[in-house]
XYZ file of N, CA and C in Angstrom:
789
model
N -66.374 44.433 26.947
C -65.422 44.580 25.783
C -64.088 44.501 26.099
N -63.674 45.014 27.291
C -62.525 44.826 27.838
C -61.938 43.359 27.989
N -62.981 42.582 28.485
C -62.556 41.322 28.554
C -62.278 40.591 27.210
N -63.019 41.072 26.384
C -63.005 40.269 25.128
C -61.581 40.647 24.465
N -61.207 41.934 24.572
C -59.779 42.500 24.141
C -58.806 41.646 24.893
N -59.107 41.376 26.245
C -57.826 40.882 27.099
C -57.821 39.561 26.605
N -58.772 38.856 26.416
C -58.803 37.378 25.956
C -58.219 37.268 24.627
N -58.529 38.086 23.755
C -58.033 38.134 22.473
C -56.514 38.407 22.400
N -55.902 39.265 23.372
C -54.665 39.527 23.571
C -53.770 38.463 24.054
N -54.590 37.563 24.976
C -53.727 36.398 25.462
C -53.668 35.463 24.359
N -54.796 35.292 23.636
C -54.780 34.347 22.484
C -53.561 34.751 21.602
N -53.541 35.887 21.179
C -52.278 36.095 20.233
C -51.131 35.946 20.881
N -50.875 36.216 22.395
C -49.704 35.863 22.825
C -49.371 34.357 22.962
N -50.563 33.594 23.216
C -50.376 32.009 23.274
C -50.006 31.330 21.920
N -50.503 32.203 20.820
C -50.237 31.713 19.362
C -48.965 31.990 19.197
N -48.342 33.230 19.627
C -46.896 33.530 19.248
C -46.003 32.526 19.922
N -46.364 32.138 21.263
C -45.374 31.367 22.052
C -45.471 29.805 21.394
N -46.806 29.416 20.835
C -46.804 28.091 20.199
C -46.042 28.130 19.166
N -46.272 29.143 18.072
C -45.489 29.461 17.006
C -43.571 29.256 17.347
N -43.367 30.014 18.192
C -41.844 29.950 18.570
C -41.507 28.697 19.197
N -42.295 27.741 19.948
C -41.980 26.515 20.278
C -41.881 25.500 19.235
N -42.848 25.516 18.272
C -42.978 24.715 17.206
C -41.726 25.112 16.324
N -41.254 26.359 16.156
C -40.153 26.731 15.334
C -38.825 25.932 15.896
N -38.586 26.365 17.243
C -37.540 25.577 18.151
C -37.498 24.289 17.865
N -38.852 23.566 18.090
C -38.590 22.129 17.765
C -38.348 21.673 16.514
N -38.604 22.445 15.575
C -38.405 22.159 14.107
C -36.828 22.430 14.036
N -36.099 23.377 14.709
C -34.696 23.568 14.621
C -34.048 22.562 15.250
N -34.450 22.051 16.441
C -33.898 21.059 17.058
C -33.866 19.836 16.193
N -35.241 19.448 15.679
C -35.305 18.325 14.783
C -34.280 18.300 13.689
N -34.251 19.488 12.952
C -33.232 19.426 11.746
C -31.932 19.114 12.271
N -31.538 19.833 13.309
C -30.182 19.676 13.952
C -29.900 18.097 14.179
N -30.926 17.503 14.982
C -30.724 16.029 15.095
C -30.648 15.397 13.806
N -31.447 15.763 12.915
C -31.445 14.998 11.615
C -30.130 14.951 10.916
N -29.353 16.450 10.972
C -28.196 16.468 10.476
C -27.192 15.741 11.111
N -27.269 15.514 12.400
C -26.121 14.799 13.161
C -26.449 13.257 12.832
N -27.674 12.793 12.760
C -27.854 11.422 12.584
C -27.349 11.033 11.072
N -27.688 12.003 10.205
C -27.214 11.897 8.668
C -25.686 11.831 8.672
N -25.111 12.579 9.435
C -23.589 12.572 9.461
C -23.060 11.313 9.840
N -23.724 10.776 10.918
C -23.359 9.213 11.750
C -23.619 8.435 10.736
N -24.731 8.522 9.913
C -24.982 7.491 9.070
C -24.005 7.466 7.773
N -23.845 8.605 7.190
C -22.631 8.630 6.316
C -21.483 8.199 6.521
N -20.891 8.565 7.924
C -19.629 7.946 8.475
C -19.591 6.488 8.641
N -20.800 5.952 9.073
C -20.976 4.484 9.193
C -20.803 3.776 7.909
N -21.393 4.157 6.972
C -21.363 3.856 5.648
C -19.867 3.916 5.016
N -19.150 5.079 5.289
C -17.882 5.304 4.807
C -16.927 4.238 5.694
N -16.950 4.050 6.909
C -16.283 3.137 7.598
C -16.409 1.572 6.996
N -17.566 1.225 6.651
C -17.857 -0.118 6.015
C -17.155 -0.237 4.922
N -17.230 0.973 4.100
C -16.606 0.874 2.642
C -15.117 0.739 2.805
N -14.694 1.471 3.819
C -13.298 1.502 3.953
C -12.728 -0.048 4.493
N -13.574 -0.473 5.378
C -13.155 -1.921 5.924
C -13.461 -2.968 4.923
N -14.404 -2.664 3.770
C -14.538 -3.807 2.834
C -13.654 -3.612 1.598
N -13.004 -2.274 1.334
C -12.267 -2.160 0.304
C -11.155 -3.052 0.211
N -10.673 -3.458 -0.832
C -9.662 -4.577 -0.943
C -8.274 -3.733 -1.035
N -7.348 -3.912 -0.036
C -6.186 -3.044 -0.043
C -4.988 -4.322 0.064
N -3.921 -3.798 -0.482
C -2.773 -4.493 -0.385
C -2.104 -4.244 0.971
N -1.135 -5.008 1.316
C -0.110 -4.676 2.683
C 0.805 -3.758 2.290
N 0.761 -2.469 2.805
C 1.776 -1.255 2.532
C 2.850 -1.440 3.609
N 2.574 -1.930 4.961
C 3.568 -1.889 6.012
C 2.849 -2.946 6.941
N 3.510 -3.306 7.913
C 3.100 -4.238 8.942
C 3.371 -3.666 10.515
N 2.347 -3.902 11.262
C 2.166 -3.474 12.533
C 3.053 -4.510 13.540
N 4.339 -4.127 13.959
C 5.070 -4.949 14.727
C 5.936 -4.198 15.566
N 6.194 -4.891 16.912
C 7.004 -4.402 17.826
C 8.513 -4.556 17.637
N 8.743 -5.315 16.618
C 9.998 -5.721 16.427
C 10.535 -4.433 15.405
N 11.946 -4.197 15.669
C 12.622 -3.267 14.665
C 13.046 -3.877 13.449
N 11.946 -4.373 12.565
C 12.312 -5.060 11.457
C 11.846 -4.148 10.101
N 12.507 -4.341 8.956
C 12.071 -3.734 7.867
C 12.429 -4.668 6.603
N 11.724 -4.585 5.357
C 11.749 -5.404 4.494
C 12.134 -4.547 3.176
N 13.216 -4.880 2.473
C 13.567 -4.308 1.289
C 12.970 -4.845 0.011
N 12.030 -4.161 -0.735
C 11.557 -4.392 -1.815
C 12.168 -3.726 -3.124
N 12.341 -4.523 -4.020
C 12.968 -3.951 -5.383
C 12.129 -4.371 -6.384
N 11.846 -3.603 -7.475
C 11.154 -3.901 -8.637
C 12.157 -4.020 -9.807
N 12.144 -5.018 -10.343
C 12.915 -5.283 -11.555
C 11.974 -5.226 -12.997
N 12.219 -4.263 -13.748
C 11.530 -4.307 -15.031
C 12.058 -3.341 -16.114
N 13.240 -2.838 -15.783
C 14.030 -2.203 -16.827
C 15.194 -2.702 -17.380
N 16.296 -2.517 -16.832
C 17.382 -3.365 -17.297
C 18.209 -4.111 -16.262
N 19.192 -4.832 -16.428
C 19.806 -5.567 -15.464
C 21.375 -5.129 -15.015
N 21.603 -4.111 -15.650
C 23.143 -3.587 -15.473
C 23.601 -3.612 -14.092
N 22.635 -3.165 -13.011
C 23.233 -3.080 -11.654
C 22.965 -4.278 -10.896
N 22.408 -5.336 -11.275
C 22.086 -6.522 -10.698
C 23.171 -7.326 -9.800
N 24.348 -7.376 -10.660
C 25.506 -7.856 -9.854
C 25.875 -6.983 -8.845
N 25.991 -5.753 -8.847
C 26.385 -4.913 -8.130
C 25.521 -4.865 -6.707
N 24.223 -4.760 -6.998
C 23.221 -4.853 -5.986
C 23.602 -6.207 -5.123
N 23.898 -7.415 -5.865
C 23.928 -8.703 -5.142
C 25.231 -8.545 -4.330
N 26.136 -7.935 -4.746
C 27.391 -7.751 -4.011
C 27.275 -6.769 -2.819
N 26.620 -5.878 -2.963
C 26.096 -4.872 -1.947
C 25.468 -5.864 -0.634
N 24.562 -6.256 -1.117
C 23.665 -7.190 -0.006
C 24.641 -8.311 0.596
N 25.426 -8.959 -0.280
C 26.177 -9.888 0.248
C 27.269 -9.162 1.165
N 27.828 -7.996 1.073
C 28.654 -7.483 2.205
C 28.136 -7.227 3.240
N 26.769 -6.474 3.317
C 26.065 -6.373 4.512
C 25.066 -7.550 5.202
N 25.282 -8.711 4.440
C 24.453 -10.039 4.882
C 23.020 -9.816 4.892
N 22.556 -9.059 3.916
C 21.215 -8.824 3.812
C 20.386 -9.468 2.693
N 19.340 -9.970 2.764
C 18.537 -10.433 1.729
C 17.233 -9.722 1.474
N 17.034 -9.295 0.242
C 15.790 -8.467 -0.073
C 14.762 -9.313 -1.079
N 13.608 -8.673 -1.354
C 12.715 -9.220 -2.252
C 12.572 -8.549 -3.627
N 12.955 -9.319 -4.744
C 12.869 -8.675 -6.012
C 11.495 -8.930 -6.756
N 10.711 -8.146 -7.023
C 9.495 -8.333 -7.740
C 9.803 -7.970 -9.343
N 9.884 -9.245 -9.964
C 10.313 -9.229 -11.402
C 9.137 -9.337 -12.402
N 9.325 -8.544 -13.457
C 8.455 -8.540 -14.577
C 8.798 -9.768 -15.401
N 7.774 -10.572 -15.854
C 8.272 -11.753 -16.590
C 8.822 -11.454 -17.610
N 8.558 -10.416 -18.572
C 9.255 -10.513 -19.819
C 10.691 -9.898 -19.609
N 10.905 -9.137 -18.236
C 12.448 -8.872 -17.993
C 13.168 -10.209 -17.452
N 12.382 -10.954 -16.900
C 12.977 -12.426 -16.238
C 13.303 -13.190 -17.691
N 12.558 -13.210 -18.673
C 12.823 -13.780 -19.982
C 14.173 -13.270 -20.737
N 14.158 -12.031 -20.510
C 15.372 -11.288 -21.046
C 16.637 -11.370 -20.396
N 16.515 -11.572 -18.993
C 17.832 -11.541 -18.389
C 17.609 -12.919 -17.261
N 17.560 -13.916 -17.788
C 17.291 -15.300 -17.117
C 18.458 -15.361 -15.983
N 19.852 -14.924 -16.297
C 20.948 -15.432 -15.568
C 20.904 -14.282 -14.205
N 20.257 -13.180 -14.369
C 19.970 -12.326 -13.220
C 19.107 -12.749 -12.318
N 18.163 -13.323 -12.961
C 17.056 -13.913 -11.896
C 17.644 -15.200 -11.081
N 18.381 -16.040 -11.808
C 18.876 -17.115 -11.412
C 19.962 -16.566 -10.275
N 20.710 -15.612 -10.533
C 21.752 -15.186 -9.441
C 21.080 -14.542 -8.269
N 20.015 -14.010 -8.480
C 19.537 -13.448 -7.261
C 18.789 -14.556 -6.419
N 18.211 -15.606 -7.046
C 17.870 -16.866 -6.274
C 19.027 -17.403 -5.491
N 19.958 -17.641 -6.384
C 21.220 -18.379 -5.567
C 21.726 -17.546 -4.706
N 21.677 -16.241 -4.551
C 22.261 -15.526 -3.349
C 21.361 -15.234 -2.389
N 20.203 -16.154 -2.468
C 19.206 -16.031 -1.156
C 18.179 -14.825 -1.370
N 17.979 -14.194 -2.325
C 16.963 -13.156 -2.365
C 15.646 -13.717 -2.784
N 14.577 -13.271 -2.342
C 13.159 -13.579 -2.844
C 13.057 -13.135 -4.376
N 12.577 -13.983 -5.115
C 12.220 -13.615 -6.675
C 10.657 -13.833 -6.615
N 10.029 -12.607 -6.662
C 8.551 -12.493 -6.576
C 7.952 -11.883 -7.816
N 6.680 -11.964 -7.973
C 5.898 -11.678 -9.385
C 5.504 -10.015 -9.362
N 5.760 -9.410 -10.477
C 5.505 -8.193 -10.799
C 4.754 -7.995 -12.165
N 4.052 -9.085 -12.496
C 3.346 -9.213 -13.592
C 4.102 -9.496 -14.981
N 3.582 -9.915 -16.044
C 4.311 -10.465 -17.038
C 4.713 -9.360 -18.027
N 3.877 -8.281 -18.143
C 4.491 -7.146 -19.112
C 3.873 -5.929 -18.260
N 3.899 -5.706 -17.301
C 3.763 -4.546 -16.630
C 2.503 -3.674 -17.029
N 1.336 -4.266 -17.167
C 0.328 -3.598 -17.704
C -0.402 -2.893 -16.226
N -1.257 -1.970 -16.667
C -2.074 -1.296 -15.624
C -3.323 -2.059 -15.224
N -3.227 -2.793 -13.933
C -3.918 -3.858 -13.567
C -5.409 -3.174 -13.144
N -5.424 -1.859 -12.959
C -6.757 -1.217 -12.628
C -7.600 -1.249 -13.925
N -7.022 -1.529 -15.030
C -7.753 -1.413 -16.236
C -7.913 -2.769 -16.906
N -7.647 -3.806 -16.109
C -7.764 -5.154 -16.806
C -8.853 -5.981 -16.357
N -9.396 -6.775 -17.323
C -10.352 -7.735 -16.669
C -9.941 -8.893 -15.903
N -10.817 -9.540 -15.155
C -10.362 -10.658 -14.466
C -9.389 -11.690 -15.266
N -9.791 -12.009 -16.370
C -9.151 -12.900 -17.496
C -7.910 -12.395 -17.622
N -7.632 -11.142 -17.916
C -6.227 -10.599 -18.429
C -5.341 -10.673 -17.151
N -6.121 -10.280 -15.947
C -5.189 -10.225 -14.715
C -4.563 -11.648 -14.340
N -5.485 -12.782 -14.554
C -4.986 -14.086 -14.359
C -3.833 -14.312 -15.306
N -4.146 -13.895 -16.531
C -2.953 -14.239 -17.523
C -1.788 -13.671 -17.366
N -1.704 -12.527 -17.011
C -0.473 -11.638 -16.659
C 0.220 -12.398 -15.306
N -0.531 -12.530 -14.243
C -0.026 -13.050 -13.104
C 0.639 -14.583 -13.217
N -0.256 -15.323 -13.910
C 0.310 -16.808 -14.014
C 1.410 -16.995 -15.155
N 1.240 -16.286 -16.127
C 2.364 -16.255 -17.077
C 3.698 -15.839 -16.401
N 3.728 -14.704 -15.753
C 5.055 -14.495 -15.031
C 5.472 -15.253 -14.050
N 4.473 -16.045 -13.351
C 4.703 -17.019 -12.240
C 5.486 -18.284 -13.046
N 4.766 -18.834 -14.234
C 5.544 -19.737 -14.953
C 7.077 -19.407 -15.219
N 7.257 -18.260 -15.711
C 8.714 -18.016 -16.189
C 9.578 -17.956 -14.879
N 9.044 -17.484 -13.770
C 9.964 -17.318 -12.520
C 10.178 -18.725 -12.094
N 9.095 -19.418 -11.926
C 9.232 -20.945 -11.317
C 10.319 -21.793 -12.552
N 9.909 -21.374 -13.647
C 10.909 -22.400 -14.493
C 12.471 -21.852 -14.306
N 12.752 -20.553 -13.884
C 14.225 -20.152 -13.608
C 14.758 -20.383 -12.299
N 13.839 -20.590 -11.348
C 14.142 -20.693 -10.033
C 13.902 -21.892 -9.341
N 12.902 -22.718 -10.022
C 12.417 -23.699 -9.236
C 11.231 -23.443 -8.135
N 11.108 -22.241 -7.891
C 10.275 -21.781 -6.806
C 9.181 -21.134 -7.541
N 7.825 -21.265 -7.096
C 6.681 -20.389 -7.580
C 6.573 -19.322 -6.604
N 6.423 -18.141 -7.208
C 6.230 -16.897 -6.290
C 4.852 -16.971 -5.424
N 5.105 -16.292 -4.322
C 3.813 -16.357 -3.423
C 3.334 -14.724 -3.102
N 4.168 -13.783 -3.618
C 3.755 -12.470 -3.354
C 3.727 -11.849 -4.756
N 2.812 -10.711 -4.664
C 2.721 -10.096 -5.962
C 2.737 -8.437 -5.664
N 3.298 -7.786 -6.651
C 3.257 -6.243 -6.464
C 2.704 -5.803 -7.664
N 1.825 -4.851 -7.610
C 1.036 -4.348 -8.892
C 1.907 -3.311 -9.618
N 1.950 -3.408 -10.905
C 2.761 -2.637 -11.791
C 2.314 -1.143 -11.424
N 3.383 -0.400 -11.215
C 3.290 1.040 -11.035
C 2.245 1.285 -9.781
N 1.982 0.319 -8.881
C 1.166 0.482 -7.742
C -0.227 0.601 -8.146
N -0.534 0.443 -9.323
C -2.066 0.614 -9.738
C -2.874 -0.564 -9.498
N -4.069 -0.236 -8.899
C -5.006 -1.601 -8.479
C -6.236 -1.107 -8.412
N -7.307 -1.929 -8.279
C -8.598 -1.738 -7.845
C -9.088 -2.709 -7.093
N -10.364 -2.971 -6.626
C -10.778 -4.188 -5.709
C -10.810 -5.433 -6.636
N -11.053 -5.184 -7.963
C -10.991 -6.526 -8.562
C -9.653 -7.107 -8.906
N -8.609 -6.280 -9.011
C -7.195 -6.687 -9.132
C -6.868 -7.214 -7.815
N -7.029 -6.888 -6.898
C -6.573 -7.270 -5.448
C -7.299 -8.692 -5.138
N -8.623 -8.613 -5.341
C -9.496 -9.895 -5.058
C -8.719 -11.036 -6.071
N -8.679 -10.650 -7.198
C -8.241 -11.613 -8.257
C -6.910 -12.065 -7.792
N -6.069 -11.373 -7.573
C -4.634 -11.843 -7.223
C -4.604 -12.744 -6.064
N -5.360 -12.346 -5.099
C -5.534 -12.994 -3.726
C -5.997 -14.341 -4.011
N -7.308 -14.407 -4.957
C -7.717 -15.726 -5.090
C -6.814 -16.607 -5.800
N -5.662 -16.117 -6.393
C -4.759 -16.992 -7.158
C -3.546 -17.697 -6.166
N -3.812 -17.137 -4.782
C -2.954 -17.676 -3.853
C -1.920 -16.734 -3.500
N -1.838 -15.465 -3.841
C -0.862 -14.520 -3.651
C -1.133 -13.635 -2.472
N -0.276 -12.987 -1.774
C -0.384 -11.898 -1.041
C 0.092 -10.505 -1.668
N -0.761 -9.493 -1.843
C -0.417 -8.315 -2.593
C 0.498 -7.308 -1.619
N 1.511 -6.910 -2.186
C 2.456 -6.156 -1.487
C 2.564 -4.665 -2.115
N 2.502 -3.649 -1.268
C 2.688 -2.286 -1.982
C 4.124 -1.802 -0.906
N 4.009 -0.628 -0.580
C 5.082 -0.127 0.142
C 4.690 1.185 0.814
N 5.323 1.534 1.868
C 5.125 2.773 2.704
C 6.568 3.491 2.713
N 7.647 3.268 2.079
C 8.665 3.890 2.098
C 9.201 3.925 0.616
N 8.991 4.943 -0.018
C 9.366 5.114 -1.467
C 10.711 5.699 -1.497
N 11.748 5.203 -2.137
C 12.903 5.753 -2.186
C 12.958 6.900 -3.470
N 11.825 6.987 -4.154
C 11.682 7.594 -5.343
C 12.925 7.721 -6.356
N 13.807 6.543 -6.406
C 14.869 6.289 -7.293
C 14.518 6.652 -8.644
N 13.200 6.264 -8.987
C 12.861 6.446 -10.219
C 12.730 7.806 -10.835
N 12.876 8.821 -10.013
C 12.953 10.443 -10.219
C 14.455 10.781 -10.225
N 15.444 9.749 -10.143
C 16.825 10.106 -10.234
C 17.116 11.063 -9.159
N 16.769 10.924 -7.671
C 17.259 11.888 -6.877
C 18.806 11.757 -6.662
N 19.578 12.515 -5.942
C 20.870 12.590 -5.738
C 21.099 11.480 -4.536
N 22.010 10.909 -4.402
C 22.536 9.991 -3.200
C 22.068 10.293 -2.016
N 22.523 11.771 -1.753
C 22.119 12.367 -0.372
C 20.728 12.230 -0.153
N 20.134 12.927 -1.189
C 18.543 12.971 -1.127
C 17.908 11.579 -0.721
N 18.209 10.637 -1.395
C 17.692 9.250 -1.340
C 17.842 8.749 0.102
N 19.261 8.813 0.572
C 19.606 8.433 1.978
C 18.817 9.185 2.868
N 18.527 10.299 2.828
C 17.885 11.155 3.877
C 16.604 10.761 3.736
N 16.028 10.655 2.585
C 14.628 10.254 2.259
C 14.228 8.893 3.272
N 15.002 7.965 2.891
C 14.723 6.802 3.482
C 15.105 6.643 5.085
N 15.838 7.525 5.580
C 15.925 7.753 7.131
C 14.632 8.192 7.620
N 14.248 9.087 6.832
C 12.924 9.818 7.385
C 11.592 8.790 7.160
N 11.567 8.014 6.118
C 10.404 7.185 5.811
C 10.323 5.962 6.545
N 11.538 5.289 6.532
C 11.378 3.963 7.192
C 11.287 3.853 8.664
N 10.282 3.082 8.973
C 9.865 2.778 10.579
C 9.700 1.398 10.766
N 9.746 0.691 11.942
C 9.295 -0.638 12.182
C 8.156 -1.191 11.353
N 8.525 -2.330 10.594
C 7.299 -2.616 9.773
C 7.221 -2.094 8.318
N 8.247 -1.207 7.976
C 7.902 -0.865 6.705
C 8.538 -1.695 5.757
N 7.985 -1.416 4.465
C 8.262 -2.188 3.327
C 8.826 -1.094 2.311
N 9.964 -1.188 1.478
C 10.358 -0.030 0.736
C 10.270 -0.248 -0.809
N 10.258 0.681 -1.579
C 10.247 0.560 -2.925
C 11.616 1.100 -3.743
N 12.378 0.342 -4.222
C 13.599 0.641 -5.041
C 13.519 0.049 -6.389
N 14.273 0.373 -7.365
C 14.137 -0.103 -8.503
C 15.667 -0.448 -9.011
N 15.740 -1.838 -9.682
C 16.931 -2.164 -10.304
C 17.188 -1.301 -11.590
N 18.202 -0.955 -11.916
C 18.432 0.167 -13.191
C 18.152 1.628 -12.875
N 17.943 1.845 -11.460
C 17.862 3.326 -11.254
C 19.245 3.754 -10.901
N 19.580 5.063 -11.360
C 20.637 5.812 -11.567
C 21.590 5.680 -10.362
N 20.968 6.217 -9.330
C 21.866 6.073 -7.978
C 21.605 5.272 -6.837
N 20.726 4.345 -7.139
C 20.370 3.306 -6.222
C 21.446 2.620 -5.432
N 22.276 2.159 -6.466
C 23.496 1.253 -5.837
C 24.490 2.126 -4.920
N 24.747 3.336 -5.267
C 25.702 4.255 -4.376
C 24.841 4.442 -3.141
N 23.703 4.745 -3.123
C 22.937 4.983 -1.883
C 22.565 3.702 -0.980
N 22.557 2.503 -1.466
C 22.102 1.424 -0.973
C 23.155 1.148 0.403
N 24.399 1.137 0.044
C 25.129 0.831 1.147
C 25.054 1.587 2.280
N 24.872 3.083 2.016
C 24.602 3.942 2.985
C 23.381 3.824 4.016
N 22.264 3.404 3.185
C 21.015 3.212 3.764
C 21.235 1.909 4.613
N 21.958 0.884 4.274
C 21.898 -0.422 4.966
C 22.655 -0.032 6.163
N 23.959 0.497 5.896
C 24.563 0.829 7.232
C 23.822 1.680 8.362
N 23.016 2.801 7.894
C 22.246 3.442 8.771
C 21.214 2.396 9.703
N 20.531 1.666 8.852
C 19.550 0.688 9.398
C 20.179 -0.110 10.229
N 21.005 -0.680 9.885
C 21.886 -1.730 10.867
C 22.520 -1.102 11.992
N 22.936 0.275 11.936
C 23.356 0.976 12.956
C 22.032 1.395 14.056
N 20.964 1.640 13.403
C 19.736 1.747 14.158
C 19.266 0.463 14.915
N 19.839 -0.617 14.654
C 19.296 -1.894 15.342
C 18.278 -2.366 14.485
N 18.129 -2.105 13.248
C 16.878 -2.818 12.500
C 17.361 -4.134 11.887
N 16.540 -5.156 11.924
C 16.732 -6.276 11.358
C 16.124 -6.099 9.898
N 16.941 -6.639 8.859
C 16.580 -6.343 7.432
C 16.072 -7.808 6.878
N 14.779 -8.002 6.434
C 14.531 -9.310 6.102
C 13.752 -9.127 4.873
N 13.535 -10.513 3.983
C 12.760 -10.223 2.875
C 11.237 -10.098 3.339
N 10.561 -9.803 2.347
C 8.953 -9.175 2.676
C 8.162 -10.368 3.167
N 8.401 -11.662 2.627
C 7.830 -12.813 3.176
C 8.013 -13.049 4.866
N 9.133 -12.677 5.284
C 9.697 -12.963 6.599
C 8.937 -11.866 7.530
N 8.498 -10.676 6.887
C 8.043 -9.536 7.682
C 6.469 -9.578 7.832
N 5.669 -9.764 6.694
C 4.387 -9.973 6.748
C 3.896 -11.018 7.629
N 2.709 -10.770 8.299
C 2.175 -11.546 9.328
C 1.324 -12.893 8.566
N 1.414 -14.057 9.349
C 0.842 -15.125 8.753
C -0.437 -15.426 9.643
N -1.371 -16.220 9.091
C -2.657 -16.478 9.815
C -3.573 -15.384 9.746
N -4.682 -15.323 10.376
C -5.628 -14.328 10.392
C -5.248 -12.949 10.627
N -5.541 -11.710 9.716
C -5.079 -10.606 9.966
C -6.057 -9.583 9.450
N -5.897 -8.352 9.875
C -6.687 -7.185 9.205
C -5.721 -6.295 8.419
N -6.210 -5.492 7.594
C -5.521 -4.492 7.091
C -6.386 -3.183 7.188
N -5.693 -2.160 7.860
C -6.492 -1.043 8.029
C -6.434 -0.112 6.802
N -7.243 1.043 6.936
C -7.355 2.098 5.652
C -6.084 2.575 4.938
N -5.176 2.535 5.841
C -3.834 3.007 5.485
C -2.753 1.929 4.916
N -3.411 0.539 5.087
C -2.432 -0.591 4.243
C -1.640 -1.112 5.421
N -1.904 -0.816 6.549
C -1.188 -1.602 7.746
C -1.784 -2.836 7.916
N -0.718 -3.859 8.016
C -1.400 -5.210 8.469
C -1.242 -5.259 9.928
N -2.347 -5.931 10.494
C -2.432 -6.215 12.005
C -2.726 -7.499 12.212
N -2.185 -8.056 13.339
C -2.613 -9.583 13.659
C -3.997 -9.385 14.168
N -5.012 -10.435 13.663
C -6.205 -10.313 14.277
C -6.392 -11.154 15.648
């Protein structure tokens, strides 16, 4: 009887140990499963990031260079003043103009071109490209390009999305039309009417080698701030170039932040 009780006790102990081992194995298995699931999710996320269609926000470069991008969609009251400021500092910028704006102010478009500034495409009527069909996107881009080419003799090769709004379809379609899509990493927020000092300090903070800026013609304090910004950049040793001269040619990649890298 004692032997039976002893064996029975061993049986219960072994059963308990087996249960504990199985439980530990289950916990380890669950932990490994969670880790593998996280890795799989991250891998999918990385693929999605790499496959997402992104414009160029900035350029990876060792050169101390920056491109000034202006959007022209409102009025033209300060165009002559902006041209004069750029002439004073020997600088050329890139103006992304709306087709309807170009039709309304053809002399301003011609003046920008004649003074050596790039006149590029900002759509015909400034619609939200994230809400347009492929056919509508093509119409907006090509109609604006026709207007710009008719005024300057040069067909634009760069495009900036109206209001910075886009999706994969918009970027893919515009690129298929032969354009490089340009955004910005240094926003002057001049459309919010900051003071001149606020705008200058903001651009000092935001601009770095390879930056592309966002300014607007017709913004209240942009002309007053522009000279001080140009003085600062030149004093810091920056070369100020049009966007087409800053972006990389040939094969390249664009990371998830929109920075263009040589491939």
